[in-house]
Amino acid sequence: MNALASTIGIHAEDLHKRFRIDPHGTLFTKIVAWANGWDHSFDLWAVRGISLDVRAGQVVGIVGRNGSGKSTLLRLIAGIYRPSVGQVEIKGRLVSLIDLGSGMQQRMTLRDNIYVQGTLLNMTREMIEEAFDSILEFAELTGYEHLQLFQCSNGMRARLCFSIALHSAPQVLLLDEVFSAGDGWFVKKSQEAMEQLIKSNIAVVQVSHNSDLLRKICDRVLWLEQGSLRMEGDPIQVLDAYEKSCNQPGADPTVLIDRKPHSSYALERRERVLTA
């Protein structure tokens, strides 16, 4: 694996992610299929051959239609999914905001959830206590710390999660549509806070359908289509091409499906892994 040139950043090389799909949903149908020698399972390739380097101080955006592999790629980088092929190297303190609210407890108060979520983000108790008031203030939840989480709206929860992440001193930050939380004022405040974080030399990967936001904050944009890289480069050029493509009828947004378990592509990938 190539070492990162800087002490903070992301290096992802030739990432592939395959999901094995079995249409026999129940145990009974699985037994019947096995007894009769039926095999209708197939491979679904959500990500194919994506390489990515993000250095400290850079913001890379990812766009694509629904089902193009954006969130799967982010989960591969975060370590939530294991690549079928390829490798990921992260240097620095990683914070991922992919599933907002993951790890939050519905029957616990906001105060307790701040401690739980902060601990999951590798914050020490001292760091949480020092940042506690600021977390509530940024999330516009001062005075609500004794509410239980289920009593809060989705917007309130999302604001709290984002605020905790901001105060966790991230060095590598993964974001998936987090700026959709809250009203226009909170979105603007979040973007300004993100710009301040970027100036402190963190590496950011942002998945979003908000082209205006990506044009403003990104140094580079990747356009994914059917799990593969369609275009990469200057945000304005890539986003203009992407938006033009979205306005054209007949485009297929689905991921690639290989219904032949031993297809030439699968064999080619297997040979590559074995000879690597």
Short mmCIF file of C-alpha atoms in Angstrom, two decimals:
data_model
loop_
_atom_site.label_atom_id
_atom_site.label_comp_id
_atom_site.label_asym_id
_atom_site.label_seq_id
_atom_site.Cartn_x
_atom_site.Cartn_y
_atom_site.Cartn_z
CA MET A 1 0.00 0.00 0.00
CA ASN A 2 1.27 3.46 -0.88
CA ALA A 3 1.86 5.62 2.18
CA LEU A 4 0.14 8.97 2.29
CA ALA A 5 2.40 11.88 1.51
CA SER A 6 0.93 13.92 4.35
CA THR A 7 0.17 12.94 7.93
CA ILE A 8 -3.58 13.43 7.41
CA GLY A 9 -5.73 12.18 4.56
CA ILE A 10 -7.40 9.36 2.63
CA HIS A 11 -5.91 6.96 0.13
CA ALA A 12 -8.35 4.56 -1.55
CA GLU A 13 -7.10 2.32 -4.33
CA ASP A 14 -9.18 0.38 -6.89
CA LEU A 15 -12.18 -0.13 -4.61
CA HIS A 16 -14.81 -2.68 -5.58
CA LYS A 17 -17.81 -3.75 -3.54
CA ARG A 18 -19.89 -6.78 -4.43
CA PHE A 19 -23.11 -7.83 -2.72
CA ARG A 20 -24.29 -11.40 -3.21
CA ILE A 21 -28.07 -11.33 -3.75
CA ASP A 22 -30.12 -14.44 -2.99
CA PRO A 23 -33.73 -14.16 -4.19
CA HIS A 24 -34.76 -17.16 -2.05
CA GLY A 25 -35.88 -15.16 0.94
CA THR A 26 -37.21 -17.81 3.33
CA LEU A 27 -35.58 -20.90 4.77
CA PHE A 28 -38.21 -23.08 3.02
CA THR A 29 -37.50 -21.63 -0.42
CA LYS A 30 -33.76 -21.96 0.20
CA ILE A 31 -34.19 -25.67 1.04
CA VAL A 32 -36.38 -26.25 -2.04
CA ALA A 33 -33.87 -24.44 -4.25
CA TRP A 34 -30.99 -26.45 -2.79
CA ALA A 35 -32.85 -29.75 -3.18
CA ASN A 36 -33.59 -29.02 -6.83
CA GLY A 37 -30.19 -27.63 -7.65
CA TRP A 38 -31.52 -24.18 -8.39
CA ASP A 39 -29.18 -21.22 -8.05
CA HIS A 40 -30.78 -17.91 -8.91
CA SER A 41 -28.38 -15.84 -6.82
CA PHE A 42 -26.43 -13.08 -8.52
CA ASP A 43 -23.77 -10.47 -7.86
CA LEU A 44 -24.60 -6.80 -7.45
CA TRP A 45 -21.57 -4.56 -7.94
CA ALA A 46 -22.25 -1.34 -6.06
CA VAL A 47 -18.75 0.12 -6.55
CA ARG A 48 -16.30 -0.72 -9.33
CA GLY A 49 -12.71 0.44 -9.60
CA ILE A 50 -12.80 3.72 -7.65
CA SER A 51 -9.53 5.28 -6.53
CA LEU A 52 -9.39 8.41 -4.41
CA ASP A 53 -6.80 10.57 -2.69
CA VAL A 54 -7.78 13.39 -0.34
CA ARG A 55 -5.15 15.42 1.46
CA ALA A 56 -5.40 17.69 4.47
CA GLY A 57 -7.11 20.94 3.54
CA GLN A 58 -8.97 19.42 0.59
CA VAL A 59 -12.70 18.91 0.11
CA VAL A 60 -13.81 16.31 -2.41
CA GLY A 61 -17.45 16.08 -3.45
CA ILE A 62 -19.25 13.01 -4.77
CA VAL A 63 -22.35 13.21 -6.96
CA GLY A 64 -24.47 10.71 -8.85
CA ARG A 65 -28.01 9.50 -9.24
CA ASN A 66 -29.66 7.42 -6.55
CA GLY A 67 -28.14 3.95 -6.66
CA SER A 68 -24.90 5.08 -8.28
CA GLY A 69 -22.75 3.92 -5.33
CA LYS A 70 -22.08 7.20 -3.50
CA SER A 71 -23.05 6.10 0.00
CA THR A 72 -21.50 2.67 -0.49
CA LEU A 73 -18.19 4.31 -1.41
CA LEU A 74 -18.41 6.48 1.69
CA ARG A 75 -19.05 3.40 3.84
CA LEU A 76 -16.02 1.68 2.31
CA ILE A 77 -13.85 4.66 3.21
CA ALA A 78 -15.31 4.76 6.72
CA GLY A 79 -14.61 1.07 7.28
CA ILE A 80 -18.29 0.18 7.66
CA TYR A 81 -18.04 -2.09 4.62
CA ARG A 82 -15.03 -4.21 3.73
CA PRO A 83 -13.95 -3.86 0.07
CA SER A 84 -14.39 -6.92 -2.13
CA VAL A 85 -11.27 -5.73 -3.96
CA GLY A 86 -8.99 -2.81 -3.19
CA GLN A 87 -7.73 -1.10 -0.08
CA VAL A 88 -8.27 2.03 1.99
CA GLU A 89 -5.75 3.88 4.15
CA ILE A 90 -6.83 6.58 6.59
CA LYS A 91 -4.40 8.80 8.46
CA GLY A 92 -5.85 11.05 11.11
CA ARG A 93 -8.85 11.15 13.43
CA LEU A 94 -11.80 9.88 11.38
CA VAL A 95 -15.33 11.14 11.97
CA SER A 96 -18.11 9.93 9.67
CA LEU A 97 -21.57 11.46 9.50
CA ILE A 98 -23.19 8.93 7.22
CA ASP A 99 -26.19 7.71 9.17
CA LEU A 100 -27.07 10.68 11.32
CA GLY A 101 -28.17 9.52 14.73
CA SER A 102 -26.45 6.15 14.58
CA GLY A 103 -25.65 5.19 18.16
CA MET A 104 -28.13 7.66 19.63
CA GLN A 105 -30.52 6.24 22.22
CA GLN A 106 -34.19 7.20 21.96
CA ARG A 107 -34.95 6.88 25.69
CA MET A 108 -31.90 8.80 26.86
CA THR A 109 -31.73 12.55 27.35
CA LEU A 110 -29.84 14.83 25.00
CA ARG A 111 -27.24 15.30 27.75
CA ASP A 112 -26.60 11.56 27.98
CA ASN A 113 -26.62 11.17 24.21
CA ILE A 114 -23.94 13.83 23.89
CA TYR A 115 -21.71 11.78 26.17
CA VAL A 116 -22.51 8.54 24.33
CA GLN A 117 -22.02 9.99 20.85
CA GLY A 118 -18.91 11.88 21.90
CA THR A 119 -17.41 8.70 23.30
CA LEU A 120 -18.15 6.88 20.03
CA LEU A 121 -16.24 9.65 18.26
CA ASN A 122 -13.24 9.02 20.54
CA MET A 123 -13.73 12.15 22.62
CA THR A 124 -12.52 11.93 26.20
CA ARG A 125 -14.86 12.82 29.07
CA GLU A 126 -12.85 15.98 29.64
CA MET A 127 -13.27 17.00 25.98
CA ILE A 128 -17.02 16.40 26.15
CA GLU A 129 -17.44 18.36 29.39
CA GLU A 130 -15.43 21.27 27.99
CA ALA A 131 -17.42 21.37 24.75
CA PHE A 132 -20.85 20.52 26.22
CA ASP A 133 -22.35 24.02 26.34
CA SER A 134 -20.91 24.89 22.94
CA ILE A 135 -22.40 21.72 21.41
CA LEU A 136 -25.88 22.66 22.63
CA GLU A 137 -25.48 26.28 21.59
CA PHE A 138 -24.36 25.43 18.05
CA ALA A 139 -27.21 22.92 17.67
CA GLU A 140 -29.64 25.59 18.92
CA LEU A 141 -30.73 23.25 21.72
CA THR A 142 -29.67 25.18 24.82
CA GLY A 143 -32.16 24.44 27.59
CA TYR A 144 -33.35 21.22 25.95
CA GLU A 145 -30.65 18.94 27.33
CA HIS A 146 -33.13 17.17 29.64
CA LEU A 147 -35.46 16.15 26.80
CA GLN A 148 -35.40 12.52 25.75
CA LEU A 149 -34.31 11.96 22.18
CA PHE A 150 -37.66 10.55 21.01
CA GLN A 151 -39.26 13.86 22.00
CA CYS A 152 -37.10 15.74 19.48
CA SER A 153 -37.77 16.32 15.81
CA ASN A 154 -35.55 14.80 13.12
CA GLY A 155 -34.05 18.22 12.48
CA MET A 156 -33.13 18.66 16.15
CA ARG A 157 -31.45 15.25 16.21
CA ALA A 158 -29.51 15.92 13.03
CA ARG A 159 -28.34 19.31 14.32
CA LEU A 160 -27.16 17.70 17.55
CA CYS A 161 -25.22 14.97 15.74
CA PHE A 162 -23.56 17.47 13.43
CA SER A 163 -22.66 19.74 16.33
CA ILE A 164 -21.07 16.87 18.27
CA ALA A 165 -19.02 15.92 15.21
CA LEU A 166 -17.81 19.49 14.77
CA HIS A 167 -16.61 19.58 18.37
CA SER A 168 -14.85 16.20 18.19
CA ALA A 169 -11.75 17.72 16.53
CA PRO A 170 -11.96 15.61 13.33
CA GLN A 171 -8.98 15.35 10.97
CA VAL A 172 -10.77 13.26 8.34
CA LEU A 173 -14.48 14.00 7.92
CA LEU A 174 -17.02 12.04 5.84
CA LEU A 175 -20.39 13.69 5.24
CA ASP A 176 -23.52 12.33 3.59
CA GLU A 177 -26.22 14.96 2.99
CA VAL A 178 -25.83 16.39 6.49
CA PHE A 179 -26.45 19.98 5.37
CA SER A 180 -30.08 19.13 4.67
CA ALA A 181 -30.76 19.30 8.42
CA GLY A 182 -32.29 22.40 9.91
CA ASP A 183 -33.54 25.60 8.37
CA GLY A 184 -31.69 27.95 6.04
CA TRP A 185 -29.96 29.76 8.90
CA PHE A 186 -28.58 26.54 10.41
CA VAL A 187 -27.40 25.31 7.01
CA LYS A 188 -25.56 28.59 6.48
CA LYS A 189 -24.02 28.38 9.95
CA SER A 190 -22.96 24.78 9.33
CA GLN A 191 -21.31 25.68 6.05
CA GLU A 192 -19.39 28.52 7.72
CA ALA A 193 -18.27 26.13 10.49
CA MET A 194 -17.17 23.64 7.83
CA GLU A 195 -15.14 26.31 6.08
CA GLN A 196 -13.38 27.05 9.36
CA LEU A 197 -12.64 23.34 9.84
CA ILE A 198 -11.21 23.12 6.33
CA LYS A 199 -8.85 26.00 7.09
CA SER A 200 -7.54 23.94 10.02
CA ASN A 201 -6.28 21.38 7.48
CA ILE A 202 -8.74 18.51 7.66
CA ALA A 203 -9.61 16.19 4.78
CA VAL A 204 -13.31 16.16 3.81
CA VAL A 205 -15.39 13.94 1.54
CA GLN A 206 -18.91 15.28 0.98
CA VAL A 207 -21.73 13.35 -0.69
CA SER A 208 -24.57 15.63 -1.71
CA HIS A 209 -27.25 16.36 -4.29
CA ASN A 210 -26.78 20.08 -3.61
CA SER A 211 -24.72 21.20 -6.59
CA ASP A 212 -24.53 24.82 -5.42
CA LEU A 213 -22.99 23.71 -2.13
CA LEU A 214 -20.43 21.49 -3.85
CA ARG A 215 -19.45 24.27 -6.25
CA LYS A 216 -18.78 26.50 -3.26
CA ILE A 217 -16.81 24.24 -0.93
CA CYS A 218 -15.16 21.56 -3.08
CA ASP A 219 -11.72 21.49 -4.66
CA ARG A 220 -12.62 18.43 -6.74
CA VAL A 221 -15.77 16.46 -7.58
CA LEU A 222 -16.28 12.82 -8.54
CA TRP A 223 -19.29 11.81 -10.61
CA LEU A 224 -20.32 8.19 -10.12
CA GLU A 225 -22.56 6.28 -12.49
CA GLN A 226 -23.55 2.63 -12.04
CA GLY A 227 -20.83 2.19 -9.45
CA SER A 228 -18.02 3.44 -11.70
CA LEU A 229 -16.27 6.78 -12.08
CA ARG A 230 -17.86 8.73 -14.91
CA MET A 231 -15.93 11.98 -14.50
CA GLU A 232 -13.56 13.65 -12.05
CA GLY A 233 -12.08 17.12 -11.87
CA ASP A 234 -13.00 20.77 -11.51
CA PRO A 235 -16.31 21.15 -9.61
CA ILE A 236 -17.89 23.51 -12.12
CA GLN A 237 -17.07 21.36 -15.15
CA VAL A 238 -18.09 18.07 -13.51
CA LEU A 239 -21.32 19.42 -12.01
CA ASP A 240 -22.34 21.13 -15.24
CA ALA A 241 -21.87 17.83 -17.11
CA TYR A 242 -23.71 15.90 -14.39
CA GLU A 243 -26.68 18.26 -14.37
CA LYS A 244 -26.87 18.13 -18.15
CA SER A 245 -26.92 14.33 -18.00
CA CYS A 246 -29.68 14.35 -15.36
CA ASN A 247 -31.88 16.40 -17.67
CA GLN A 248 -31.58 13.82 -20.44
CA PRO A 249 -34.32 11.14 -20.53
CA GLY A 250 -33.60 7.44 -20.54
CA ALA A 251 -30.55 7.40 -18.28
CA ASP A 252 -30.27 4.23 -16.20
CA PRO A 253 -29.41 5.03 -12.55
CA THR A 254 -29.17 1.42 -11.36
CA VAL A 255 -26.00 -0.30 -10.19
CA LEU A 256 -24.41 -3.04 -12.26
CA ILE A 257 -25.82 -6.51 -11.77
CA ASP A 258 -23.97 -9.64 -12.79
CA ARG A 259 -26.40 -12.55 -12.87
CA LYS A 260 -23.69 -15.01 -13.82
CA PRO A 261 -21.86 -16.05 -10.64
CA HIS A 262 -18.80 -17.13 -12.62
CA SER A 263 -18.79 -14.42 -15.25
CA SER A 264 -15.63 -13.36 -17.04
CA TYR A 265 -15.58 -10.16 -15.00
CA ALA A 266 -15.71 -12.09 -11.71
CA LEU A 267 -12.97 -14.42 -12.89
CA GLU A 268 -10.87 -11.46 -14.03
CA ARG A 269 -11.20 -9.81 -10.63
CA ARG A 270 -10.41 -13.09 -8.85
CA GLU A 271 -7.26 -13.59 -10.95
CA ARG A 272 -6.18 -10.05 -10.21
CA VAL A 273 -6.54 -10.57 -6.46
CA LEU A 274 -4.67 -13.87 -6.52
CA THR A 275 -1.79 -12.48 -8.58
CA ALA A 276 -1.53 -9.19 -6.67
#
